[in-house]
CSV table of C-alpha atoms and ligand atoms in Angstrom, one decimal:
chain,number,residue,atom,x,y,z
H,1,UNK,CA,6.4,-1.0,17.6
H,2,UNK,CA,5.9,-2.9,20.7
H,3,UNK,CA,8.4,-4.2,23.0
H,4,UNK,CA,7.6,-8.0,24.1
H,5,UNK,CA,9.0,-7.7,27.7
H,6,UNK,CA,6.7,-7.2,31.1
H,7,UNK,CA,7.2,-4.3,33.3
H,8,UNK,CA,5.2,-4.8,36.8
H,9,UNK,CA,3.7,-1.2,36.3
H,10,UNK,CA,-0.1,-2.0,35.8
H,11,UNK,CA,-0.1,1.8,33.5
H,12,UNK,CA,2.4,0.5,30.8
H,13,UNK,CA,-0.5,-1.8,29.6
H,14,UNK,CA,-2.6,0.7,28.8
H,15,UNK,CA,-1.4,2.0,25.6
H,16,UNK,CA,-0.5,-1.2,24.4
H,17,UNK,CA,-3.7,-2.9,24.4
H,18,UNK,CA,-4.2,-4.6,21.2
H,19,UNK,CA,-1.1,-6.9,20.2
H,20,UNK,CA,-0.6,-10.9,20.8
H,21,UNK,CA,0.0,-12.6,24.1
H,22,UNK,CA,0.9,-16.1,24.3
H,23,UNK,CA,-2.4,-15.7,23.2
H,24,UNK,CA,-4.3,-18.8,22.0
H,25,UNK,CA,-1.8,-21.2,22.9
H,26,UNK,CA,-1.4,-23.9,25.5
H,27,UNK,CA,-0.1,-24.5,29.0
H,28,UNK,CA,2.4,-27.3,27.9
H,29,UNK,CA,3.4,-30.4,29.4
H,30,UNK,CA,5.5,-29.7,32.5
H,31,UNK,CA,9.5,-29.6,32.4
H,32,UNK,CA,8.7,-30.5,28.1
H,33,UNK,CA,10.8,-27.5,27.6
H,34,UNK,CA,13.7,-28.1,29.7
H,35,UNK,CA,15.5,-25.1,27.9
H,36,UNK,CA,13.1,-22.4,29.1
H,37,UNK,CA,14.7,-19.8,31.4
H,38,UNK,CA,12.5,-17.0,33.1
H,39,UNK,CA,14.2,-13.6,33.5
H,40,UNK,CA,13.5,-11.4,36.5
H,41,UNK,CA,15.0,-8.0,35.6
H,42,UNK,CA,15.2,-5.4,38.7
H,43,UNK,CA,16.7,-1.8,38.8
H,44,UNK,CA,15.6,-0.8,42.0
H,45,UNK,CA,12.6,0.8,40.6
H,46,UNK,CA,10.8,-1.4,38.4
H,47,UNK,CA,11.4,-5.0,37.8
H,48,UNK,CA,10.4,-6.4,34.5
H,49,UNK,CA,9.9,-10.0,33.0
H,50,UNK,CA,11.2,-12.0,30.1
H,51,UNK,CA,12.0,-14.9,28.6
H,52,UNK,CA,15.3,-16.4,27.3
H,53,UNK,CA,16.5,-19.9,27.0
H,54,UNK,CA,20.0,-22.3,27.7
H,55,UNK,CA,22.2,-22.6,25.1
H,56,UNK,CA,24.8,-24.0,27.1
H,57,UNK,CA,25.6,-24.8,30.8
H,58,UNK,CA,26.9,-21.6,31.2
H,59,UNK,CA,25.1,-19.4,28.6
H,60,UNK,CA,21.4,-18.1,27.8
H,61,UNK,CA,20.5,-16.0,25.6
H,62,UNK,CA,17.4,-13.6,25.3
H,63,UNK,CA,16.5,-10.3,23.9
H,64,UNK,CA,18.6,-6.8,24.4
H,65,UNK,CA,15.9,-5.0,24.8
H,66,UNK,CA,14.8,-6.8,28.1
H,67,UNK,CA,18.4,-5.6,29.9
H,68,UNK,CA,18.3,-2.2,27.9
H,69,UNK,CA,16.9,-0.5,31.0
H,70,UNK,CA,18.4,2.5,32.9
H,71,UNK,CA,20.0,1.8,36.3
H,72,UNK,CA,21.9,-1.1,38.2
H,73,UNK,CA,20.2,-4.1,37.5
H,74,UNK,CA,20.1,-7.7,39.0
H,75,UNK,CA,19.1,-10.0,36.9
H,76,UNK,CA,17.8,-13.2,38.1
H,77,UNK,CA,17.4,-15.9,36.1
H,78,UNK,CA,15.2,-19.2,36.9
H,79,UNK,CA,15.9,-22.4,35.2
H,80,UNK,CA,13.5,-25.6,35.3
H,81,UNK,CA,10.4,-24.0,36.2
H,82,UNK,CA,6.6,-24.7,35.4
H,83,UNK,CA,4.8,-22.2,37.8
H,84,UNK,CA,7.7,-19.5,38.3
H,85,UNK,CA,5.4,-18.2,41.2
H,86,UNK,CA,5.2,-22.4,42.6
H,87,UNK,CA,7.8,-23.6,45.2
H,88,UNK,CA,9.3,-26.3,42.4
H,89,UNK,CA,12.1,-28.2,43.6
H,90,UNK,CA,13.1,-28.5,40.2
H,91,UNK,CA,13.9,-24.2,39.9
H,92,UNK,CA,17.3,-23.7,39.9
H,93,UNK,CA,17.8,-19.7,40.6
H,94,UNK,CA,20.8,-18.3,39.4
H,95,UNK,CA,22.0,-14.4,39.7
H,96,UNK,CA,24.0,-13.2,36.4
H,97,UNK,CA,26.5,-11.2,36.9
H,98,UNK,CA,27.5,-10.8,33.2
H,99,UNK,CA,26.0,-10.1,30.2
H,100,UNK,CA,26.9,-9.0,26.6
H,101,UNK,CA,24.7,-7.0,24.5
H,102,UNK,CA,25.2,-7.2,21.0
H,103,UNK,CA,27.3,-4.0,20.3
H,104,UNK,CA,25.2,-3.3,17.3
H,105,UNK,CA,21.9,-3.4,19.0
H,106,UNK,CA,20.0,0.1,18.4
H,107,UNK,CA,17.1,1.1,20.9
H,108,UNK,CA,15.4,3.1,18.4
H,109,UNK,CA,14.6,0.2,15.9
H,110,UNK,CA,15.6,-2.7,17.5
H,111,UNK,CA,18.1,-4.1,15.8
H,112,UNK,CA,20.3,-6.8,16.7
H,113,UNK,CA,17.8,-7.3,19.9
H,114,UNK,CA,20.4,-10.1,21.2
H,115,UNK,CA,22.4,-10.7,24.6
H,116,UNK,CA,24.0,-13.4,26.1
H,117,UNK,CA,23.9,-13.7,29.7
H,118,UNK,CA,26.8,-15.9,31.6
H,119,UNK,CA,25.6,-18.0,34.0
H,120,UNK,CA,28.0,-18.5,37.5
H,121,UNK,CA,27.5,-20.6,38.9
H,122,UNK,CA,27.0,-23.2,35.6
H,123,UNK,CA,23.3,-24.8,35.8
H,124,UNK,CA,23.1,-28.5,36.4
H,125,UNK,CA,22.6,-30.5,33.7
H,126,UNK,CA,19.3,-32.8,34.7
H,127,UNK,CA,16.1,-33.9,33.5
H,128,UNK,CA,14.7,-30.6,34.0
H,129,UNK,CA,17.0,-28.3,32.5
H,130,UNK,CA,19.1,-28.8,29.0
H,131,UNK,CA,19.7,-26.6,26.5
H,132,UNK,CA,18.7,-26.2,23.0
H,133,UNK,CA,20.8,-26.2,20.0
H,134,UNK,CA,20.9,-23.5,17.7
H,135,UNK,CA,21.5,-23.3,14.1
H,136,UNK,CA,24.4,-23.1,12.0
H,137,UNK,CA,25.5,-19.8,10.4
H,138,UNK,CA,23.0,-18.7,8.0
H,139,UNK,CA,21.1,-22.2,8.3
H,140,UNK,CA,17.4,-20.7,7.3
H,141,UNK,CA,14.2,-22.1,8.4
H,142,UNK,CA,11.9,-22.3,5.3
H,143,UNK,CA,8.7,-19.6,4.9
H,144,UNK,CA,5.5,-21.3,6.1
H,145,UNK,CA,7.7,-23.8,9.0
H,146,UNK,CA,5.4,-24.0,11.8
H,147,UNK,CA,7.4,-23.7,14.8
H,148,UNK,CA,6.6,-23.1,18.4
H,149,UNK,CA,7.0,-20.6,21.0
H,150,UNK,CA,6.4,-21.0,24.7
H,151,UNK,CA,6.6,-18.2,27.8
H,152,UNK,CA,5.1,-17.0,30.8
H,153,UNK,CA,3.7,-13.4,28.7
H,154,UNK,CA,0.2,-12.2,29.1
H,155,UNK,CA,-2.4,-14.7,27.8
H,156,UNK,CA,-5.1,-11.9,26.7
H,157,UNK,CA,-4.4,-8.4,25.8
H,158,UNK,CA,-6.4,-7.4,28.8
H,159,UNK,CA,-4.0,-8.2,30.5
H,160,UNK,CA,-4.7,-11.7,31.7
H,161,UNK,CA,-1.7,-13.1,33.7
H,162,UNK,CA,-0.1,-16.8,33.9
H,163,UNK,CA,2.1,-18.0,36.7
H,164,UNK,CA,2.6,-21.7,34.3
H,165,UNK,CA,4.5,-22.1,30.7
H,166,UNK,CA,2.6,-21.9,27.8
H,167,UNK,CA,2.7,-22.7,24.2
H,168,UNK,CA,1.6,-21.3,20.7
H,169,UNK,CA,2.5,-22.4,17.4
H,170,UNK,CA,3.2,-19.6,14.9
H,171,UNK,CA,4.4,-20.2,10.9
H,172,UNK,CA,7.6,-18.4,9.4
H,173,UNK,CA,6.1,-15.9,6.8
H,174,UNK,CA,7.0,-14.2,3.9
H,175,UNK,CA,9.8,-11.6,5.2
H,176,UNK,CA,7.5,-9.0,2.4
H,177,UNK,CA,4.5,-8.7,5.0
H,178,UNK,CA,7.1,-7.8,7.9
H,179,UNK,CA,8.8,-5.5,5.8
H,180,UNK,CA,5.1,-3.7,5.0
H,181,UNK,CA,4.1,-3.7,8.8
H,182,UNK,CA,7.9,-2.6,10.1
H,183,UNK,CA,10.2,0.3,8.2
H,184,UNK,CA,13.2,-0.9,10.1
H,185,UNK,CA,12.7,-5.0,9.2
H,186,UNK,CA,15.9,-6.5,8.2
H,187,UNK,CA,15.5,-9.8,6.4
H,188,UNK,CA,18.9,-11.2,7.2
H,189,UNK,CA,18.8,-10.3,11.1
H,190,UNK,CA,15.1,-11.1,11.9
H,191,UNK,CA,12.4,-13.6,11.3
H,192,UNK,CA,9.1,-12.7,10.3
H,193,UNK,CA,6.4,-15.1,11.9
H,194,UNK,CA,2.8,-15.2,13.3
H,195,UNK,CA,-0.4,-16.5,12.4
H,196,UNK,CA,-2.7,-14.5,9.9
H,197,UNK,CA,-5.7,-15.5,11.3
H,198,UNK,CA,-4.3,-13.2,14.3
H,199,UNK,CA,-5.9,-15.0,17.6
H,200,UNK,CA,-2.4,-16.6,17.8
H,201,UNK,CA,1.1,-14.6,19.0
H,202,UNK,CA,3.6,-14.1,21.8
H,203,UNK,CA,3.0,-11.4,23.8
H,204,UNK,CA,4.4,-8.9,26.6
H,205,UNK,CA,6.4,-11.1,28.8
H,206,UNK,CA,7.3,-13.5,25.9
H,207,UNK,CA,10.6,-11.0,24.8
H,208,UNK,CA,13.2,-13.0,24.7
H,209,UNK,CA,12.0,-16.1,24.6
H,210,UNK,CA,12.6,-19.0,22.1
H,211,UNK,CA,11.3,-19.9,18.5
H,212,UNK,CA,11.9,-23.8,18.3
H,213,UNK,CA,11.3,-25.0,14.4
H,214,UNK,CA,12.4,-28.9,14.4
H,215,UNK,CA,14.0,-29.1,17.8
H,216,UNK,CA,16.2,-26.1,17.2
H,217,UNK,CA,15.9,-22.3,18.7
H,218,UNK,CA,16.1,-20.4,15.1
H,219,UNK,CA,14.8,-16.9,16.7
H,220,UNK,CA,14.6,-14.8,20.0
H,221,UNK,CA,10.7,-13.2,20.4
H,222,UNK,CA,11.5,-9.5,19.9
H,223,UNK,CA,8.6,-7.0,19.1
H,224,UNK,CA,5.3,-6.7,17.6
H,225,UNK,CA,2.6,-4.2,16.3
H,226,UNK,CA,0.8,-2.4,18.7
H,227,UNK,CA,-2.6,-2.1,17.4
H,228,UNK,CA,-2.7,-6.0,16.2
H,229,UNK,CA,-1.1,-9.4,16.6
H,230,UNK,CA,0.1,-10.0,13.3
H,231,UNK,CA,3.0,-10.6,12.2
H,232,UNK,CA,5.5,-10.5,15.0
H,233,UNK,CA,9.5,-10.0,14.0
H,234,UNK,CA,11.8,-12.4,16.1
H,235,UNK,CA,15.8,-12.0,15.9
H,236,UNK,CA,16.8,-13.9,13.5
H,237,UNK,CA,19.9,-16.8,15.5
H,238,UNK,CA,21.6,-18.1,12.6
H,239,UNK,CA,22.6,-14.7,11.5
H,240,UNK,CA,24.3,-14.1,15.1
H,241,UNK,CA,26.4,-17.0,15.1
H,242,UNK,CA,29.5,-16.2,14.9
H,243,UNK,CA,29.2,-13.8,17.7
H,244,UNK,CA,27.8,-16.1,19.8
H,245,UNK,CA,30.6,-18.2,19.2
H,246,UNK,CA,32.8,-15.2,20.1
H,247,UNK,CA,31.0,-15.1,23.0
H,248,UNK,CA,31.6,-18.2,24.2
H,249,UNK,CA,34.8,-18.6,23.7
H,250,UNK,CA,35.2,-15.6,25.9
H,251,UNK,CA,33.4,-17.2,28.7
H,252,UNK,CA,35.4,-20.2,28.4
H,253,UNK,CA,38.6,-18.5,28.7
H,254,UNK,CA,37.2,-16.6,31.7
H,255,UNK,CA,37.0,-20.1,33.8
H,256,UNK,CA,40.6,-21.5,32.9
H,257,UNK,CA,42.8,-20.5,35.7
H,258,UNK,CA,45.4,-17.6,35.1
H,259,UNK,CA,43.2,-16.8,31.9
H,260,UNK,CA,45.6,-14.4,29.8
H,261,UNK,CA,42.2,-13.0,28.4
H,262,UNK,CA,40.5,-10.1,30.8
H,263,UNK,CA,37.3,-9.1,28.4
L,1,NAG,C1,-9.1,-13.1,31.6
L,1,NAG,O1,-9.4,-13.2,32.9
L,1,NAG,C2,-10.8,-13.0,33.2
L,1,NAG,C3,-11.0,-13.0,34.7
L,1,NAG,O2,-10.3,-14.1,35.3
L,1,NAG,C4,-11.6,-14.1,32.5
L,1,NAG,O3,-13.0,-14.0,32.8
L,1,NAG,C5,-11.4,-14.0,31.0
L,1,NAG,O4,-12.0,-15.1,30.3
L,1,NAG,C6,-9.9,-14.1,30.7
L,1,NAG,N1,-9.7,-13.8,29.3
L,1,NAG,C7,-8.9,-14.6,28.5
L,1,NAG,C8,-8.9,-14.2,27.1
L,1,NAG,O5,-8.3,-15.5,28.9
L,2,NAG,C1,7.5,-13.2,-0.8
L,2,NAG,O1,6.5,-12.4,-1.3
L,2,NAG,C2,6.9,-11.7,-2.4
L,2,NAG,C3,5.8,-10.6,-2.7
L,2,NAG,O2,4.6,-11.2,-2.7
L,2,NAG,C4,7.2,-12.6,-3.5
L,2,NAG,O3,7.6,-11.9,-4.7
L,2,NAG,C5,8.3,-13.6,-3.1
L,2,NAG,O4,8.5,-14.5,-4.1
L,2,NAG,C6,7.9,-14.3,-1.8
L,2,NAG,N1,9.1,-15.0,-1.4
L,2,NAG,C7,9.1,-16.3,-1.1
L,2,NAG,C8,10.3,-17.0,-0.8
L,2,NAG,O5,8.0,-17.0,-1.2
């Protein structure tokens, strides 16, 4: 199983040569996906990258696996950007100081790969950064939907690096061919996707990062094979609903002023 995220350590690569990138996509449009957040993740040794995505003002959500790493971390998050390496004036850089794993997220298979970060301050709301909605509870999206998925991964599984968004378009397959690839697949928690021609996929650096089918974020790039690009498993949103909710509504209470709530 390989993880999706991007550690700066050139020797990590190695061993993983062979998955799917955002590999055979396209550098989009600039500030089309307005949602897109790029996740700098430093413990004082290592900094890795990832994607995630704004769900709200003061949320975004990305994969667990990008903040399951040992040590103090500051996470960084950049909203609005094209080129995250570009002095944009549209980058708004926030630090989080928060962040909720799922509490049944397992390192070993990758279960429940969710977190939601809390964003203080709030992002402005402008042309260049919005959010996404995301589905209702157990709202599925239908085997053989072609959604897209955008990031600033690797762009060749040599190792090929971008410093602008890009795009590929991927189809919802048959949970069955996951379930073949991946002992640990769980139908209700994850989404199966890729393309079977295999020159298509997200790829290291993508973790975290949306899966928009009809204008709505139904999963969170998780992992892949490592010898091949097909088929990828994303975490499946509409299952996590109801804890995002919970979420929230925690966050919420957080801001009002003598809040009775302290978690
Ligand atoms: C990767 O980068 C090298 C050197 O810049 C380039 O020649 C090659 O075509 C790139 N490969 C892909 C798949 O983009
Ligand atoms: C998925 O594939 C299995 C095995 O080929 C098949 O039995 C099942 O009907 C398929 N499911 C859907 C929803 O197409």
């Amino acid at each position: 199983m390989l993880l999706l995220l991007l550690l700066t350590s050139a020797f990590v690569l190695v061993p993983w040569t062979g998955a799917g990138r955002i590999i055979g996509g396209w550098e989009v449009k600039r500030h089309s996906r307005p949602y897109m957040a790029y996740l700098i993740i430093e413990n004082g040794v290592e900094t890795s990258f990832c994607g995630g995505f704004l769900i709200r003002p003061d949320a975004v959500l990305s994969a667990a696996h990008c903040v399951d790493i040992k040590g103090k971390l500051n996470i960084t998050v950049i909203l609005g950007a094209h080129n995250v390496h570009g002095r944009e004036r549209s980058q708004q850089k926030i630090r989080v100081t928060q962040w909720v794993i799922h509490p049944k997220y397992s390192r070993e298979d990758d279960n429940n790969d969710i977190v939601l970060l809390k964003l203080k301050p709030k992002a402005r709301i402008n042309r260049n950064v919005q959010f996404i909605s995301i589905p209702r509870s157990n709202e599925y999206v239908r085997i053989g939907t072609k959604c897209k998925v955008a990031g600033w991964g690797l762009t060749s599984e040599t190792g090929n690096r971008t410093n602008v968004m890009r795009e590929v378009e991927l189809k919802v397959q048959n949970g069955t061919i996951c379930q073949k690839t991946f002992q640990n697949y769980q139908r209700q928690s994850m989404i199966c996707v890729g393309d079977d021609s295999s020159n298509k996929a997200s790829y290291l650096g993508d973790s975290g990062g949306p899966l928009v089918c009809k204008q709505k974020a139904h999963g969170i790039v998780s992992y892949g094979p490592e010898d091949k690009l097909f088929p990828e498993v994303y975490t499946r949103i509409s299952y996590f609903v109801p804890w995002i909710r919970e979420q929230l509504r925690k966050f919420a209470l957080q801001e009002l002023p003598d809040s009775l709530s302290s978690d």
